[in-house]
């Protein structure tokens, strides 16, 4: 069967690269959710859209699962291959198809790297706003699949807010044009629906992105606080003052200490929280915004406020935030990053809870996160070589996500559900809502060949995980397939 | 207005509203009774003619949660848009998509169902962009919640945004959450004498520069540009752009948004052309009013739907018979077959009996 499929894919004109040897498939066995691995049955690397249509049609005709992969930087396991499936790798499809500087749009293939879009736009004074921390490597197709955000999304929005249209192939191999070159399209907003659908509703082959004018000025501040509560209060005060900074990032003591050891930034030894704020826009408004933010930080009890005087100093201030994850790798051999969003006012409460949950598990946790939009990223440290630590870390992560739900938040702000958070989906959504998600998937992919088993749990798995009663050691309705 | 529903519904305790609504929809689905979802009846002109037994949403009203510092507002769907805007204005915030009302009774539910956005749309985002979550009752009478009350959320497919602009054909909106933004401290409207092609080009050139643009519209040889932001930003941009400051700028944008300018008063069919912002002019036998910096162009008068749609589609856009006219040729641009297939499947899944706002959007 798989040889027959491989021959069919190789017969596509012009032929895509088809890989079936385990040795060549091994590098694709995981994305950035490295604790899970699976070698695919086959990998195929098209270099043009016409091949994608034929690949999906061939798989659809045979009922073979298709997992789409871009740069493989996703950290929830969305691009982990299927054992009996084809891994469709789009990294060779990275062309710029059209650029309209006046209309401020670019049409790109899904394998184009995020940062390249901004580089292409730069000569026209434009940029592509979403900037996930992996932007040097991650590709636009994956950004659409995950509705990627970044450190500047408080002001500039997520991928959804910065794209106009996508071309995608649905689970029956049909070509869909979703959205349009205009600001809207007739009918249901299927472009919004496919954005963030984690490869479940279509294989994206073209993306029309919106480009924004590069701000004339940027100011960056870093403030130290004696408590997380004061830093959180400052965040609320800034937003309450009618200002939307481009970025508002926070780091807690564990992260500060790791950064100090690793980068020696010279922050007050007693700092419990660092707040990094960036404002941008026109020259005059940015100057005024800087003064306002500075006064709020000081009024809220900042023990030190540093303002970058030039781009070199700005890079230095950002180094603590962007280098934090590297610094954290020095704390313990392994760490695991959580991605929940909470109402911002709950921040001090949630962090207290996170620390005590970690203490109960005997694990260390550090926090570095997007404070402006309440998207927290607790990092759980463990040592995979110590038996049971990974499992305890994952269990702690699960409890933190449930805490996010309990305070009115969500289990994923930007990393996606993938395979990582399927279990918590069952807590965030009720069975009828999960069923509605499956209905949506069936509309695009009736045979469920696109990234099956990711993003949305089966109802059976939910009942299995949550409160399903097991009597006398027997699983109820053992005849139902559980996968 | 038909049936048993309205009196008991309106008099009932609001805490029972959603369970009663679910029960009513379930029974209507069993009986195949079509339902017409009604807020303030201000947008009945839009889309296919409303038919069926009215489900009155106006009574399910009120702000559920509003914490200005969170930039999040959660509100019952029957709440008047004017009430929502007043609550936000009291905290110097706003719905940044600047929705048109088209009448005093406009509700927030109808606003989202229609998916309309005002002059600020190209620079701030659309109704869809600011919807964070939706609680709905689907055509099976199920009470479902999607999205959430936080700004950043990618759990589950984005069904709340799918509901935006779906004209109530997939579910009855009951509660909605929005991202809200601070109101700009200052604004000014500048006028420039330009012909349409130059006006569109100029508006796009400015949109590519770091200027606090919040609207750009052209009519009868005049390009009007609104700048909004911090005092210093508006002042600096005004000095840079030149032009004549309009004294009645606010009234102009409001009248444009609400279709109260003389252009809209002719009693003729009104077409909306949604085009790439920098698209070259689409010739029409009647005058056009260009909004959204070129992205939304209005034409008032009898036009050949097929020919108009062909020329608009060739330019990358689509045409809607927004108000009046002969609706038999379709109010909305016809869908490509592959997309029509998915539309029908979604409708079938969310409303298998086909009872919700039948025919408002397409023929289902």
PDB file of C-alpha atoms in Angstrom, chain A residues 188-387:
ATOM      1  CA  UNK A 188     -18.920  32.718   6.320  1.00  0.00           C
ATOM      2  CA  UNK A 189     -15.532  33.848   7.553  1.00  0.00           C
ATOM      3  CA  UNK A 190     -13.753  30.622   6.716  1.00  0.00           C
ATOM      4  CA  UNK A 191     -10.377  32.340   6.694  1.00  0.00           C
ATOM      5  CA  UNK A 192     -10.805  33.147  10.369  1.00  0.00           C
ATOM      6  CA  UNK A 193     -11.904  29.577  10.973  1.00  0.00           C
ATOM      7  CA  UNK A 194      -8.898  27.967   9.290  1.00  0.00           C
ATOM      8  CA  UNK A 195      -6.481  30.316  11.090  1.00  0.00           C
ATOM      9  CA  UNK A 196      -5.359  28.519  14.220  1.00  0.00           C
ATOM     10  CA  UNK A 197      -6.935  25.213  13.177  1.00  0.00           C
ATOM     11  CA  UNK A 198      -3.592  23.405  13.545  1.00  0.00           C
ATOM     12  CA  UNK A 199      -3.582  21.750  10.138  1.00  0.00           C
ATOM     13  CA  UNK A 200      -6.960  20.110  10.682  1.00  0.00           C
ATOM     14  CA  UNK A 201      -9.048  21.967   8.111  1.00  0.00           C
ATOM     15  CA  UNK A 202      -6.717  22.371   5.173  1.00  0.00           C
ATOM     16  CA  UNK A 203      -3.176  22.403   3.842  1.00  0.00           C
ATOM     17  CA  UNK A 204      -2.243  26.052   3.301  1.00  0.00           C
ATOM     18  CA  UNK A 205      -0.391  26.765   0.041  1.00  0.00           C
ATOM     19  CA  UNK A 206      -0.574  30.569  -0.212  1.00  0.00           C
ATOM     20  CA  UNK A 207      -0.984  33.349   2.319  1.00  0.00           C
ATOM     21  CA  UNK A 208      -1.758  36.996   1.619  1.00  0.00           C
ATOM     22  CA  UNK A 209      -0.286  38.971   4.501  1.00  0.00           C
ATOM     23  CA  UNK A 210      -0.933  42.612   5.380  1.00  0.00           C
ATOM     24  CA  UNK A 211       2.104  44.789   5.828  1.00  0.00           C
ATOM     25  CA  UNK A 212       2.195  47.740   8.222  1.00  0.00           C
ATOM     26  CA  UNK A 213       4.251  50.926   8.158  1.00  0.00           C
ATOM     27  CA  UNK A 214       7.324  50.621  10.313  1.00  0.00           C
ATOM     28  CA  UNK A 215       6.990  52.918  13.337  1.00  0.00           C
ATOM     29  CA  UNK A 216       9.073  56.083  13.165  1.00  0.00           C
ATOM     30  CA  UNK A 217      10.216  55.701  16.756  1.00  0.00           C
ATOM     31  CA  UNK A 218      10.539  53.006  19.394  1.00  0.00           C
ATOM     32  CA  UNK A 219      11.327  53.398  23.091  1.00  0.00           C
ATOM     33  CA  UNK A 220      12.155  50.520  25.414  1.00  0.00           C
ATOM     34  CA  UNK A 221      12.148  50.496  29.207  1.00  0.00           C
ATOM     35  CA  UNK A 222      13.090  47.874  31.739  1.00  0.00           C
ATOM     36  CA  UNK A 223      11.911  48.257  35.333  1.00  0.00           C
ATOM     37  CA  UNK A 224      12.705  46.267  38.459  1.00  0.00           C
ATOM     38  CA  UNK A 225      10.080  45.709  41.157  1.00  0.00           C
ATOM     39  CA  UNK A 226      10.213  44.372  44.695  1.00  0.00           C
ATOM     40  CA  UNK A 227       7.138  42.206  44.102  1.00  0.00           C
ATOM     41  CA  UNK A 228       5.168  40.600  41.287  1.00  0.00           C
ATOM     42  CA  UNK A 229       2.082  42.341  42.646  1.00  0.00           C
ATOM     43  CA  UNK A 230       3.565  45.805  42.122  1.00  0.00           C
ATOM     44  CA  UNK A 231       4.714  44.925  38.609  1.00  0.00           C
ATOM     45  CA  UNK A 232       1.251  43.571  37.759  1.00  0.00           C
ATOM     46  CA  UNK A 233      -0.314  46.737  39.150  1.00  0.00           C
ATOM     47  CA  UNK A 234       1.938  48.803  36.885  1.00  0.00           C
ATOM     48  CA  UNK A 235       0.737  46.799  33.860  1.00  0.00           C
ATOM     49  CA  UNK A 236      -2.889  47.535  34.753  1.00  0.00           C
ATOM     50  CA  UNK A 237      -2.116  51.215  35.324  1.00  0.00           C
ATOM     51  CA  UNK A 238      -0.421  51.567  31.942  1.00  0.00           C
ATOM     52  CA  UNK A 239      -3.326  49.987  30.075  1.00  0.00           C
ATOM     53  CA  UNK A 240      -5.825  51.904  32.202  1.00  0.00           C
ATOM     54  CA  UNK A 241      -4.095  55.146  31.228  1.00  0.00           C
ATOM     55  CA  UNK A 242      -5.241  54.679  27.641  1.00  0.00           C
ATOM     56  CA  UNK A 243      -1.953  53.489  26.252  1.00  0.00           C
ATOM     57  CA  UNK A 244      -1.390  50.265  24.302  1.00  0.00           C
ATOM     58  CA  UNK A 245       2.333  49.544  24.403  1.00  0.00           C
ATOM     59  CA  UNK A 246       3.829  47.435  21.618  1.00  0.00           C
ATOM     60  CA  UNK A 247       5.118  45.031  24.275  1.00  0.00           C
ATOM     61  CA  UNK A 248       4.727  44.477  28.031  1.00  0.00           C
ATOM     62  CA  UNK A 249       6.757  41.521  29.225  1.00  0.00           C
ATOM     63  CA  UNK A 250       7.417  40.243  32.741  1.00  0.00           C
ATOM     64  CA  UNK A 251       9.986  37.960  34.338  1.00  0.00           C
ATOM     65  CA  UNK A 252       9.982  36.589  37.866  1.00  0.00           C
ATOM     66  CA  UNK A 253      12.785  36.038  40.346  1.00  0.00           C
ATOM     67  CA  UNK A 254      13.760  32.549  39.159  1.00  0.00           C
ATOM     68  CA  UNK A 255      14.195  33.872  35.638  1.00  0.00           C
ATOM     69  CA  UNK A 256      15.983  37.031  36.787  1.00  0.00           C
ATOM     70  CA  UNK A 257      18.497  34.966  38.757  1.00  0.00           C
ATOM     71  CA  UNK A 258      19.102  32.651  35.810  1.00  0.00           C
ATOM     72  CA  UNK A 259      19.598  35.671  33.524  1.00  0.00           C
ATOM     73  CA  UNK A 260      21.969  37.287  36.022  1.00  0.00           C
ATOM     74  CA  UNK A 261      24.091  34.163  36.215  1.00  0.00           C
ATOM     75  CA  UNK A 262      24.087  33.727  32.468  1.00  0.00           C
ATOM     76  CA  UNK A 263      24.233  37.301  31.177  1.00  0.00           C
ATOM     77  CA  UNK A 264      25.250  39.405  34.175  1.00  0.00           C
ATOM     78  CA  UNK A 265      22.830  42.292  33.551  1.00  0.00           C
ATOM     79  CA  UNK A 266      23.443  43.876  36.948  1.00  0.00           C
ATOM     80  CA  UNK A 267      19.899  44.138  38.268  1.00  0.00           C
ATOM     81  CA  UNK A 268      19.062  44.858  41.899  1.00  0.00           C
ATOM     82  CA  UNK A 269      19.650  41.685  43.854  1.00  0.00           C
ATOM     83  CA  UNK A 270      16.285  41.963  45.563  1.00  0.00           C
ATOM     84  CA  UNK A 271      14.250  42.342  42.358  1.00  0.00           C
ATOM     85  CA  UNK A 272      11.262  39.992  42.394  1.00  0.00           C
ATOM     86  CA  UNK A 273       9.970  41.008  38.981  1.00  0.00           C
ATOM     87  CA  UNK A 274      11.251  42.741  35.871  1.00  0.00           C
ATOM     88  CA  UNK A 275       8.894  44.505  33.515  1.00  0.00           C
ATOM     89  CA  UNK A 276       9.974  45.261  29.970  1.00  0.00           C
ATOM     90  CA  UNK A 277       7.843  47.822  28.145  1.00  0.00           C
ATOM     91  CA  UNK A 278       8.129  49.013  24.578  1.00  0.00           C
ATOM     92  CA  UNK A 279       6.172  51.867  23.001  1.00  0.00           C
ATOM     93  CA  UNK A 280       6.269  52.803  19.338  1.00  0.00           C
ATOM     94  CA  UNK A 281       4.621  55.020  16.746  1.00  0.00           C
ATOM     95  CA  UNK A 282       5.252  58.564  15.546  1.00  0.00           C
ATOM     96  CA  UNK A 283       8.217  60.429  17.035  1.00  0.00           C
ATOM     97  CA  UNK A 284       6.160  62.840  19.170  1.00  0.00           C
ATOM     98  CA  UNK A 285       3.637  60.355  20.507  1.00  0.00           C
ATOM     99  CA  UNK A 286       6.376  57.873  21.360  1.00  0.00           C
ATOM    100  CA  UNK A 287       8.252  60.507  23.318  1.00  0.00           C
ATOM    101  CA  UNK A 288       5.073  61.326  25.275  1.00  0.00           C
ATOM    102  CA  UNK A 289       4.271  57.647  25.793  1.00  0.00           C
ATOM    103  CA  UNK A 290       7.752  57.019  27.159  1.00  0.00           C
ATOM    104  CA  UNK A 291       7.330  59.788  29.727  1.00  0.00           C
ATOM    105  CA  UNK A 292       3.922  58.457  30.752  1.00  0.00           C
ATOM    106  CA  UNK A 293       5.072  54.844  31.098  1.00  0.00           C
ATOM    107  CA  UNK A 294       8.115  55.923  33.054  1.00  0.00           C
ATOM    108  CA  UNK A 295       6.071  57.945  35.504  1.00  0.00           C
ATOM    109  CA  UNK A 296       3.623  55.062  36.002  1.00  0.00           C
ATOM    110  CA  UNK A 297       6.435  52.574  36.612  1.00  0.00           C
ATOM    111  CA  UNK A 298       7.975  54.869  39.211  1.00  0.00           C
ATOM    112  CA  UNK A 299       4.651  55.617  40.863  1.00  0.00           C
ATOM    113  CA  UNK A 300       3.958  51.873  41.103  1.00  0.00           C
ATOM    114  CA  UNK A 301       7.150  51.339  43.064  1.00  0.00           C
ATOM    115  CA  UNK A 302       9.788  50.403  40.498  1.00  0.00           C
ATOM    116  CA  UNK A 303      13.149  50.290  42.281  1.00  0.00           C
ATOM    117  CA  UNK A 304      15.015  50.970  39.056  1.00  0.00           C
ATOM    118  CA  UNK A 305      13.954  52.024  35.546  1.00  0.00           C
ATOM    119  CA  UNK A 306      16.334  51.773  32.616  1.00  0.00           C
ATOM    120  CA  UNK A 307      15.531  53.412  29.278  1.00  0.00           C
ATOM    121  CA  UNK A 308      17.400  52.354  26.165  1.00  0.00           C
ATOM    122  CA  UNK A 309      19.195  55.316  24.615  1.00  0.00           C
ATOM    123  CA  UNK A 310      19.795  53.670  21.254  1.00  0.00           C
ATOM    124  CA  UNK A 311      19.230  50.445  19.352  1.00  0.00           C
ATOM    125  CA  UNK A 312      22.259  48.788  20.938  1.00  0.00           C
ATOM    126  CA  UNK A 313      20.895  49.458  24.417  1.00  0.00           C
ATOM    127  CA  UNK A 314      17.436  48.330  23.284  1.00  0.00           C
ATOM    128  CA  UNK A 315      18.916  45.033  22.147  1.00  0.00           C
ATOM    129  CA  UNK A 316      20.624  44.768  25.520  1.00  0.00           C
ATOM    130  CA  UNK A 317      17.341  45.258  27.392  1.00  0.00           C
ATOM    131  CA  UNK A 318      15.600  42.723  25.177  1.00  0.00           C
ATOM    132  CA  UNK A 319      18.470  40.288  25.744  1.00  0.00           C
ATOM    133  CA  UNK A 320      17.141  39.523  29.202  1.00  0.00           C
ATOM    134  CA  UNK A 321      13.726  38.652  27.757  1.00  0.00           C
ATOM    135  CA  UNK A 322      14.767  36.930  24.561  1.00  0.00           C
ATOM    136  CA  UNK A 323      17.716  35.172  26.167  1.00  0.00           C
ATOM    137  CA  UNK A 324      15.660  34.076  29.140  1.00  0.00           C
ATOM    138  CA  UNK A 325      14.878  30.659  27.729  1.00  0.00           C
ATOM    139  CA  UNK A 326      18.539  30.046  26.971  1.00  0.00           C
ATOM    140  CA  UNK A 327      19.467  31.182  30.468  1.00  0.00           C
ATOM    141  CA  UNK A 328      16.844  28.895  31.945  1.00  0.00           C
ATOM    142  CA  UNK A 329      18.508  25.908  30.299  1.00  0.00           C
ATOM    143  CA  UNK A 330      21.349  26.412  32.787  1.00  0.00           C
ATOM    144  CA  UNK A 331      19.051  25.897  35.777  1.00  0.00           C
ATOM    145  CA  UNK A 332      18.223  22.236  35.184  1.00  0.00           C
ATOM    146  CA  UNK A 333      18.899  19.964  32.208  1.00  0.00           C
ATOM    147  CA  UNK A 334      15.318  20.148  30.910  1.00  0.00           C
ATOM    148  CA  UNK A 335      12.355  22.440  31.108  1.00  0.00           C
ATOM    149  CA  UNK A 336       8.851  22.444  29.853  1.00  0.00           C
ATOM    150  CA  UNK A 337       7.011  25.669  28.923  1.00  0.00           C
ATOM    151  CA  UNK A 338       3.331  26.140  29.703  1.00  0.00           C
ATOM    152  CA  UNK A 339       1.110  28.525  27.733  1.00  0.00           C
ATOM    153  CA  UNK A 340      -2.081  29.667  29.443  1.00  0.00           C
ATOM    154  CA  UNK A 341      -3.927  32.971  29.383  1.00  0.00           C
ATOM    155  CA  UNK A 342      -5.638  34.480  32.401  1.00  0.00           C
ATOM    156  CA  UNK A 343      -7.524  37.693  33.113  1.00  0.00           C
ATOM    157  CA  UNK A 344      -4.681  40.031  33.922  1.00  0.00           C
ATOM    158  CA  UNK A 345      -6.038  41.040  37.334  1.00  0.00           C
ATOM    159  CA  UNK A 346      -5.599  37.400  38.451  1.00  0.00           C
ATOM    160  CA  UNK A 347      -1.861  37.468  37.807  1.00  0.00           C
ATOM    161  CA  UNK A 348      -0.570  37.742  41.407  1.00  0.00           C
ATOM    162  CA  UNK A 349      -3.032  35.078  42.579  1.00  0.00           C
ATOM    163  CA  UNK A 350      -2.178  32.692  39.752  1.00  0.00           C
ATOM    164  CA  UNK A 351       1.580  33.060  40.255  1.00  0.00           C
ATOM    165  CA  UNK A 352       1.194  32.355  43.990  1.00  0.00           C
ATOM    166  CA  UNK A 353      -0.745  29.208  43.103  1.00  0.00           C
ATOM    167  CA  UNK A 354       1.813  28.175  40.495  1.00  0.00           C
ATOM    168  CA  UNK A 355       4.622  28.437  43.044  1.00  0.00           C
ATOM    169  CA  UNK A 356       2.774  26.400  45.633  1.00  0.00           C
ATOM    170  CA  UNK A 357       1.736  23.712  43.144  1.00  0.00           C
ATOM    171  CA  UNK A 358       5.369  23.434  42.062  1.00  0.00           C
ATOM    172  CA  UNK A 359       6.542  23.242  45.649  1.00  0.00           C
ATOM    173  CA  UNK A 360       4.130  20.402  46.328  1.00  0.00           C
ATOM    174  CA  UNK A 361       5.649  18.489  43.403  1.00  0.00           C
ATOM    175  CA  UNK A 362       9.171  19.314  44.526  1.00  0.00           C
ATOM    176  CA  UNK A 363       9.863  21.046  41.203  1.00  0.00           C
ATOM    177  CA  UNK A 364      11.203  24.489  40.407  1.00  0.00           C
ATOM    178  CA  UNK A 365       9.193  26.810  38.183  1.00  0.00           C
ATOM    179  CA  UNK A 366      10.125  30.157  36.653  1.00  0.00           C
ATOM    180  CA  UNK A 367       7.855  32.627  34.903  1.00  0.00           C
ATOM    181  CA  UNK A 368       8.537  34.708  31.829  1.00  0.00           C
ATOM    182  CA  UNK A 369       5.472  35.954  30.028  1.00  0.00           C
ATOM    183  CA  UNK A 370       3.446  38.434  28.031  1.00  0.00           C
ATOM    184  CA  UNK A 371       2.011  40.459  30.913  1.00  0.00           C
ATOM    185  CA  UNK A 372       0.095  42.861  28.697  1.00  0.00           C
ATOM    186  CA  UNK A 373      -2.290  40.239  27.400  1.00  0.00           C
ATOM    187  CA  UNK A 374      -2.235  37.891  30.399  1.00  0.00           C
ATOM    188  CA  UNK A 375      -0.481  35.110  28.473  1.00  0.00           C
ATOM    189  CA  UNK A 376       1.677  33.290  31.028  1.00  0.00           C
ATOM    190  CA  UNK A 377       4.539  30.936  30.278  1.00  0.00           C
ATOM    191  CA  UNK A 378       5.561  29.117  33.457  1.00  0.00           C
ATOM    192  CA  UNK A 379       8.691  27.033  32.823  1.00  0.00           C
ATOM    193  CA  UNK A 380       8.827  23.804  34.766  1.00  0.00           C
ATOM    194  CA  UNK A 381      12.350  22.521  35.358  1.00  0.00           C
ATOM    195  CA  UNK A 382      13.119  18.840  35.496  1.00  0.00           C
ATOM    196  CA  UNK A 383      15.793  16.317  34.720  1.00  0.00           C
ATOM    197  CA  UNK A 384      14.644  13.699  32.228  1.00  0.00           C
ATOM    198  CA  UNK A 385      17.331  11.336  33.479  1.00  0.00           C
ATOM    199  CA  UNK A 386      15.713  11.229  36.918  1.00  0.00           C
ATOM    200  CA  UNK A 387      12.928   8.645  36.726  1.00  0.00           C
TER     201      UNK A 387
END
